Amino acid sequence: MPALTTRPPAGAAVYARGSEGNRAGTGQISGRQKAAIIVRLLLAAGDHVPLRDLPDHLQAALTEQIGRMRVVDRATLDAVVGEFLALLDSIGLSFPGGIDGALQMLDGHISATAAGRLKRLSGASSKADPWDRIAALETEKLLPVLAEESAEVGAVMLSKLAVSRAAELLGKLPGERARHVAYAMGQTAEIDPETVRRIGLSLAAQLESRPLRAFEAEPHERIGAILNVSPAATRDDVLSGLAETDQELAERVRKSIFTFADIAGRIEGRDVSRVIRGVEQAALVNALAGARTEADTASAEFILANMSQRMAATLREEMAERGKVREKDAEAAMTAIVSSVRALVDAGELALRMTAEAEED
């Protein structure tokens, strides 16, 4: 009966909460009995019914009701199914239910501050599964739990995560610590579900109570993004100053910078046409004609070599007519090309090749 599988959880949940029907043939049947009939019918048809999404007390009540029932005649079954379908058809709009579902639906639409506050509220909910929130966190946030908490707590966390994720985390631990956690996993066979839940609530509160970051990008990435579009003299001066005060930060900033000189080594030839599509031809001519250093000249030739021969010939003619380009104009034009590259990268339409230094790291 395919029509029953359209949206069974919503209707079954309403029935399970005790909704009484007044339609002919079902007036003497309680909401829980109707829910039991629908669930039994769906399970008999081989459908998946996510009853675990219901609060625990409703799952228990529904299970007890199913245990008390024996036989339902055809007329009653048809009446209950008809009412159930009518209920589904009457629903115009449904909401996820609970703060967890609302947060998932609004992800990316509300501020990180508001989301963090609501997650803390969600953590206090008796029906929220803390392990769902923990599993959604980045690996870097979960590693400290394995390193700082007891081996037993780490073992519980790994047991609740997907196997591939648990293997990734275990592989990042020092050998001795990994062995202790693995041994502790062997001692968790008798742990009860409520203890596991309390551990999850504690870890979720601990992980989510950490201060929210005002900036999504790392400091070196933000500095690099600014220096990408800064004049070469400013860029060199800032990098020199950083190297004197924080050599490690300066090196990370240097690796995050992408300039006109990097085009030949970090962009695929097939992507050149997309890059120059967003650049005015006058700026393109100034950038290509204004290349002075060996690296800038290599990038200019790379761009010309990866466009149509006709367009390359036209640009070479305009470059010859343009003559010597002022350094200021050349830098502005090169910045326009770099900005086009960055826009494509940010939009996910272009991937930069890693530098040799980054690959070594």
Short mmCIF file of C-alpha atoms in Angstrom, two decimals:
data_model
loop_
_atom_site.label_atom_id
_atom_site.label_comp_id
_atom_site.label_asym_id
_atom_site.label_seq_id
_atom_site.Cartn_x
_atom_site.Cartn_y
_atom_site.Cartn_z
CA MET A 1 0.00 0.00 0.00
CA PRO A 2 2.42 2.74 -1.23
CA ALA A 3 0.15 5.61 -0.18
CA LEU A 4 0.81 4.78 3.47
CA THR A 5 4.54 5.33 3.19
CA THR A 6 4.32 8.96 2.12
CA ARG A 7 4.70 10.58 5.55
CA PRO A 8 4.02 7.93 8.22
CA PRO A 9 6.10 9.38 11.08
CA ALA A 10 4.02 12.57 11.38
CA GLY A 11 0.66 10.79 11.43
CA ALA A 12 1.89 8.00 13.67
CA ALA A 13 3.27 10.56 16.11
CA VAL A 14 -0.09 12.36 16.29
CA TYR A 15 -1.86 9.06 16.90
CA ALA A 16 0.70 8.03 19.51
CA ARG A 17 0.09 11.23 21.43
CA GLY A 18 -3.51 10.15 21.93
CA SER A 19 -5.43 11.91 19.15
CA GLU A 20 -8.98 10.59 19.14
CA GLY A 21 -10.76 10.24 15.80
CA ASN A 22 -14.44 10.90 15.26
CA ARG A 23 -14.77 9.42 11.81
CA ALA A 24 -17.14 6.54 11.27
CA GLY A 25 -15.76 3.19 12.33
CA THR A 26 -12.95 4.51 14.56
CA GLY A 27 -14.75 6.39 17.32
CA GLN A 28 -14.30 3.58 19.88
CA ILE A 29 -10.56 3.16 19.17
CA SER A 30 -7.99 5.17 21.11
CA GLY A 31 -5.20 7.13 19.46
CA ARG A 32 -2.60 4.66 20.71
CA GLN A 33 -4.54 1.74 19.29
CA LYS A 34 -4.73 3.48 15.92
CA ALA A 35 -1.00 4.18 16.05
CA ALA A 36 -0.33 0.53 16.88
CA ILE A 37 -2.45 -0.58 13.91
CA ILE A 38 -0.65 1.77 11.48
CA VAL A 39 2.81 0.80 12.75
CA ARG A 40 1.95 -2.91 12.54
CA LEU A 41 0.68 -2.48 8.99
CA LEU A 42 3.77 -0.56 7.85
CA LEU A 43 6.16 -3.02 9.44
CA ALA A 44 4.30 -5.92 7.83
CA ALA A 45 4.78 -4.20 4.46
CA GLY A 46 8.53 -3.97 5.11
CA ASP A 47 8.59 -0.19 5.54
CA HIS A 48 11.03 1.57 7.86
CA VAL A 49 9.21 3.41 10.66
CA PRO A 50 11.62 5.71 12.59
CA LEU A 51 9.95 5.29 15.98
CA ARG A 52 13.18 6.23 17.72
CA ASP A 53 12.46 9.84 16.72
CA LEU A 54 9.56 9.83 19.18
CA PRO A 55 10.18 10.66 22.87
CA ASP A 56 11.10 7.63 24.95
CA HIS A 57 7.83 7.58 26.90
CA LEU A 58 5.81 7.48 23.66
CA GLN A 59 7.97 4.67 22.31
CA ALA A 60 7.32 2.73 25.52
CA ALA A 61 3.58 3.45 25.44
CA LEU A 62 3.31 2.39 21.80
CA THR A 63 5.26 -0.82 22.44
CA GLU A 64 3.04 -1.69 25.40
CA GLN A 65 -0.06 -1.03 23.29
CA ILE A 66 1.19 -3.31 20.51
CA GLY A 67 1.85 -5.97 23.14
CA ARG A 68 -1.75 -5.79 24.36
CA MET A 69 -3.42 -6.08 20.94
CA ARG A 70 -4.29 -9.34 19.19
CA VAL A 71 -6.58 -9.23 16.12
CA VAL A 72 -8.14 -6.33 14.17
CA ASP A 73 -10.97 -7.01 11.73
CA ARG A 74 -10.84 -5.81 8.13
CA ALA A 75 -13.51 -3.13 8.56
CA THR A 76 -11.67 -1.55 11.49
CA LEU A 77 -8.35 -1.70 9.63
CA ASP A 78 -9.86 0.01 6.58
CA ALA A 79 -11.44 2.70 8.77
CA VAL A 80 -8.17 3.43 10.62
CA VAL A 81 -6.16 3.54 7.39
CA GLY A 82 -8.73 5.86 5.82
CA GLU A 83 -8.57 8.22 8.79
CA PHE A 84 -4.77 8.09 8.77
CA LEU A 85 -4.59 9.01 5.06
CA ALA A 86 -7.11 11.81 5.59
CA LEU A 87 -4.98 13.14 8.43
CA LEU A 88 -1.88 13.15 6.23
CA ASP A 89 -3.74 14.85 3.39
CA SER A 90 -4.96 17.57 5.75
CA ILE A 91 -1.42 18.55 6.78
CA GLY A 92 -0.40 21.69 4.91
CA LEU A 93 2.99 22.30 6.53
CA SER A 94 5.10 20.46 9.07
CA PHE A 95 7.97 21.59 11.27
CA PRO A 96 10.98 19.53 12.38
CA GLY A 97 9.97 19.45 16.05
CA GLY A 98 12.33 20.47 18.83
CA ILE A 99 15.32 22.79 18.93
CA ASP A 100 17.64 20.22 17.34
CA GLY A 101 15.47 19.93 14.25
CA ALA A 102 14.99 23.70 14.05
CA LEU A 103 18.75 24.28 14.27
CA GLN A 104 19.39 21.81 11.48
CA MET A 105 16.75 23.46 9.29
CA LEU A 106 18.09 26.98 9.98
CA ASP A 107 21.77 26.06 9.65
CA GLY A 108 23.49 28.87 7.77
CA HIS A 109 20.55 31.24 8.22
CA ILE A 110 21.08 32.34 11.83
CA SER A 111 24.16 33.75 13.56
CA ALA A 112 26.72 31.53 15.27
CA THR A 113 25.97 33.28 18.57
CA ALA A 114 22.26 32.47 18.40
CA ALA A 115 22.96 28.91 17.27
CA GLY A 116 25.37 28.38 20.16
CA ARG A 117 22.85 29.60 22.73
CA LEU A 118 20.12 27.40 21.28
CA LYS A 119 22.42 24.37 21.23
CA ARG A 120 23.02 24.84 24.94
CA LEU A 121 19.26 24.98 25.49
CA SER A 122 18.89 21.87 23.36
CA GLY A 123 21.44 20.10 25.53
CA ALA A 124 19.11 20.41 28.49
CA SER A 125 16.27 18.71 26.59
CA SER A 126 15.48 15.25 27.90
CA LYS A 127 14.75 13.91 24.43
CA ALA A 128 17.77 15.37 22.62
CA ASP A 129 20.48 12.84 21.77
CA PRO A 130 23.82 14.47 22.68
CA TRP A 131 25.77 12.02 20.54
CA ASP A 132 24.19 13.40 17.37
CA ARG A 133 25.65 16.80 18.20
CA ILE A 134 29.02 15.34 19.14
CA ALA A 135 29.21 13.35 15.89
CA ALA A 136 28.63 16.56 13.91
CA LEU A 137 31.71 18.28 15.39
CA GLU A 138 35.04 18.52 13.56
CA THR A 139 37.75 15.96 14.27
CA GLU A 140 40.01 18.67 15.71
CA LYS A 141 37.41 19.43 18.39
CA LEU A 142 37.01 15.79 19.38
CA LEU A 143 40.72 14.95 19.66
CA PRO A 144 41.20 16.79 22.99
CA VAL A 145 38.49 14.58 24.52
CA LEU A 146 40.52 11.48 23.70
CA ALA A 147 43.73 13.11 24.87
CA GLU A 148 42.50 14.72 28.10
CA GLU A 149 39.54 12.67 29.36
CA SER A 150 39.87 9.21 30.88
CA ALA A 151 40.44 6.29 28.54
CA GLU A 152 36.99 4.96 29.49
CA VAL A 153 35.25 8.17 28.40
CA GLY A 154 37.26 8.15 25.17
CA ALA A 155 36.25 4.54 24.60
CA VAL A 156 32.56 5.39 25.00
CA MET A 157 32.89 8.27 22.54
CA LEU A 158 34.61 6.13 19.90
CA SER A 159 31.96 3.44 20.36
CA LYS A 160 29.20 5.96 19.63
CA LEU A 161 30.82 7.35 16.48
CA ALA A 162 30.79 5.84 13.00
CA VAL A 163 33.54 3.24 12.53
CA SER A 164 35.39 5.30 9.90
CA ARG A 165 35.32 8.40 12.13
CA ALA A 166 36.47 6.44 15.17
CA ALA A 167 39.35 4.95 13.16
CA GLU A 168 40.39 8.44 12.01
CA LEU A 169 40.46 9.73 15.59
CA LEU A 170 42.27 6.68 16.95
CA GLY A 171 44.90 7.03 14.23
CA LYS A 172 45.70 10.57 15.37
CA LEU A 173 46.49 9.52 18.96
CA PRO A 174 49.98 8.63 20.18
CA GLY A 175 50.55 4.88 20.18
CA GLU A 176 50.38 4.32 23.94
CA ARG A 177 47.25 6.44 24.38
CA ALA A 178 45.57 4.69 21.43
CA ARG A 179 46.27 1.31 23.05
CA HIS A 180 44.78 2.43 26.38
CA VAL A 181 41.61 3.69 24.70
CA ALA A 182 41.31 0.53 22.60
CA TYR A 183 41.68 -1.62 25.72
CA ALA A 184 39.03 0.46 27.51
CA MET A 185 36.62 -0.20 24.64
CA GLY A 186 36.81 -3.87 25.52
CA GLN A 187 35.56 -3.06 29.02
CA THR A 188 32.41 -1.21 27.92
CA ALA A 189 30.22 -4.25 27.23
CA GLU A 190 28.21 -3.91 30.45
CA ILE A 191 27.76 -0.13 30.47
CA ASP A 192 24.09 0.87 30.58
CA PRO A 193 22.44 3.26 28.07
CA GLU A 194 21.67 5.94 30.68
CA THR A 195 25.34 6.18 31.67
CA VAL A 196 26.31 6.51 28.01
CA ARG A 197 23.71 9.26 27.64
CA ARG A 198 24.99 11.15 30.69
CA ILE A 199 28.55 10.95 29.35
CA GLY A 200 27.29 12.32 26.04
CA LEU A 201 25.46 15.20 27.74
CA SER A 202 28.56 16.10 29.73
CA LEU A 203 30.85 16.01 26.69
CA ALA A 204 28.40 17.96 24.53
CA ALA A 205 28.08 20.68 27.18
CA GLN A 206 31.86 20.81 27.54
CA LEU A 207 32.52 21.00 23.80
CA GLU A 208 29.76 23.51 23.08
CA SER A 209 30.63 25.79 26.01
CA ARG A 210 33.88 26.85 24.41
CA PRO A 211 33.87 30.50 23.29
CA LEU A 212 32.47 31.17 19.82
CA ARG A 213 34.96 32.45 17.28
CA ALA A 214 34.27 35.91 15.91
CA PHE A 215 36.07 35.03 12.66
CA GLU A 216 35.63 31.82 10.69
CA ALA A 217 38.99 32.05 8.88
CA GLU A 218 42.30 31.48 10.66
CA PRO A 219 44.44 34.60 11.40
CA HIS A 220 47.07 33.74 8.77
CA GLU A 221 44.31 33.26 6.18
CA ARG A 222 42.79 36.66 6.95
CA ILE A 223 46.18 38.37 6.76
CA GLY A 224 46.99 36.55 3.53
CA ALA A 225 43.67 37.55 1.96
CA ILE A 226 44.42 41.22 2.68
CA LEU A 227 47.99 41.01 1.41
CA ASN A 228 46.79 39.29 -1.76
CA VAL A 229 45.32 42.59 -2.95
CA SER A 230 47.91 44.88 -1.38
CA PRO A 231 50.76 46.54 -3.32
CA ALA A 232 53.92 44.45 -3.50
CA ALA A 233 55.87 46.94 -1.39
CA THR A 234 53.26 46.81 1.38
CA ARG A 235 53.12 43.02 1.20
CA ASP A 236 56.90 42.64 1.47
CA ASP A 237 57.11 45.17 4.31
CA VAL A 238 54.38 43.44 6.34
CA LEU A 239 55.91 40.00 5.82
CA SER A 240 59.33 41.28 6.89
CA GLY A 241 57.83 42.79 10.03
CA LEU A 242 55.94 39.60 10.85
CA ALA A 243 59.09 37.52 10.37
CA GLU A 244 60.86 39.62 12.99
CA THR A 245 58.12 39.20 15.61
CA ASP A 246 56.58 35.80 14.79
CA GLN A 247 58.47 33.68 12.29
CA GLU A 248 55.92 30.86 12.36
CA LEU A 249 52.98 33.17 11.65
CA ALA A 250 54.93 34.91 8.89
CA GLU A 251 55.62 31.56 7.23
CA ARG A 252 51.97 30.51 7.41
CA VAL A 253 50.88 33.86 5.98
CA ARG A 254 53.43 33.55 3.18
CA LYS A 255 52.03 30.14 2.22
CA SER A 256 48.44 31.44 2.19
CA ILE A 257 49.22 34.34 -0.12
CA PHE A 258 48.30 34.03 -3.78
CA THR A 259 49.70 36.64 -6.17
CA PHE A 260 49.91 37.11 -9.92
CA ALA A 261 53.29 35.36 -9.85
CA ASP A 262 51.63 32.19 -8.51
CA ILE A 263 49.24 31.78 -11.45
CA ALA A 264 51.57 29.69 -13.61
CA GLY A 265 52.31 27.24 -10.79
CA ARG A 266 48.95 26.91 -9.10
CA ILE A 267 46.25 27.18 -11.78
CA GLU A 268 45.36 24.58 -14.38
CA GLY A 269 45.61 25.78 -17.96
CA ARG A 270 41.99 24.85 -18.64
CA ASP A 271 40.87 27.31 -15.94
CA VAL A 272 42.52 30.37 -17.49
CA SER A 273 39.53 31.19 -19.69
CA ARG A 274 37.23 31.34 -16.66
CA VAL A 275 39.66 33.56 -14.78
CA ILE A 276 40.06 36.16 -17.51
CA ARG A 277 36.35 36.13 -18.34
CA GLY A 278 35.72 38.35 -15.33
CA VAL A 279 38.55 40.80 -16.10
CA GLU A 280 38.26 43.82 -18.36
CA GLN A 281 40.48 43.59 -21.44
CA ALA A 282 42.26 46.86 -20.62
CA ALA A 283 43.26 45.48 -17.21
CA LEU A 284 44.34 42.22 -18.81
CA VAL A 285 46.60 44.09 -21.24
CA ASN A 286 48.12 46.17 -18.43
CA ALA A 287 48.80 43.08 -16.31
CA LEU A 288 50.42 41.10 -19.12
CA ALA A 289 52.42 44.02 -20.46
CA GLY A 290 53.44 45.17 -16.99
CA ALA A 291 55.04 41.87 -15.92
CA ARG A 292 58.62 42.63 -14.89
CA THR A 293 59.89 39.88 -12.61
CA GLU A 294 60.69 36.42 -13.91
CA ALA A 295 57.74 34.90 -12.01
CA ASP A 296 55.28 37.55 -13.25
CA THR A 297 56.49 37.10 -16.83
CA ALA A 298 56.06 33.31 -16.54
CA SER A 299 52.46 33.81 -15.39
CA ALA A 300 51.79 36.27 -18.21
CA GLU A 301 53.06 33.78 -20.79
CA PHE A 302 51.07 31.00 -19.11
CA ILE A 303 47.87 33.02 -19.48
CA LEU A 304 48.57 33.80 -23.14
CA ALA A 305 49.42 30.17 -23.88
CA ASN A 306 46.13 28.91 -22.44
CA MET A 307 43.67 31.03 -24.38
CA SER A 308 42.59 30.92 -28.00
CA GLN A 309 45.34 31.80 -30.48
CA ARG A 310 43.21 34.57 -31.92
CA MET A 311 42.67 36.24 -28.56
CA ALA A 312 46.33 35.81 -27.60
CA ALA A 313 47.40 37.46 -30.86
CA THR A 314 45.02 40.37 -30.26
CA LEU A 315 46.34 40.87 -26.73
CA ARG A 316 49.96 40.75 -27.89
CA GLU A 317 49.19 43.48 -30.43
CA GLU A 318 47.57 45.64 -27.77
CA MET A 319 50.48 45.01 -25.40
CA ALA A 320 52.92 46.18 -28.06
CA GLU A 321 50.85 49.30 -28.70
CA ARG A 322 50.50 49.94 -24.96
CA GLY A 323 54.24 50.09 -24.44
CA LYS A 324 55.65 50.44 -20.95
CA VAL A 325 53.03 50.22 -18.20
CA ARG A 326 53.41 52.19 -14.98
CA GLU A 327 54.14 49.96 -12.00
CA LYS A 328 51.05 51.25 -10.18
CA ASP A 329 48.78 50.44 -13.13
CA ALA A 330 50.37 47.01 -13.59
CA GLU A 331 49.84 46.11 -9.92
CA ALA A 332 46.20 47.24 -10.03
CA ALA A 333 45.62 45.12 -13.14
CA MET A 334 47.34 42.09 -11.62
CA THR A 335 45.21 42.52 -8.50
CA ALA A 336 42.08 42.42 -10.68
CA ILE A 337 43.16 39.05 -12.08
CA VAL A 338 44.04 37.71 -8.62
CA SER A 339 40.63 38.88 -7.34
CA SER A 340 38.96 36.99 -10.18
CA VAL A 341 40.86 33.84 -9.17
CA ARG A 342 39.88 34.27 -5.53
CA ALA A 343 36.22 34.79 -6.41
CA LEU A 344 36.18 31.52 -8.36
CA VAL A 345 37.94 29.67 -5.52
CA ASP A 346 35.51 31.03 -2.92
CA ALA A 347 32.58 29.98 -5.13
CA GLY A 348 34.01 26.47 -5.40
CA GLU A 349 34.41 26.77 -9.16
CA LEU A 350 38.22 26.58 -9.19
CA ALA A 351 40.76 24.64 -7.14
CA LEU A 352 44.32 25.86 -6.67
CA ARG A 353 47.18 23.41 -6.87
CA MET A 354 49.22 23.05 -3.70
CA THR A 355 52.66 24.57 -3.60
CA ALA A 356 55.69 22.31 -3.24
CA GLU A 357 56.23 23.67 0.30
CA ALA A 358 52.66 22.86 1.34
CA GLU A 359 52.96 19.33 -0.05
CA GLU A 360 56.14 18.80 1.99
CA ASP A 361 54.30 19.91 5.15
#
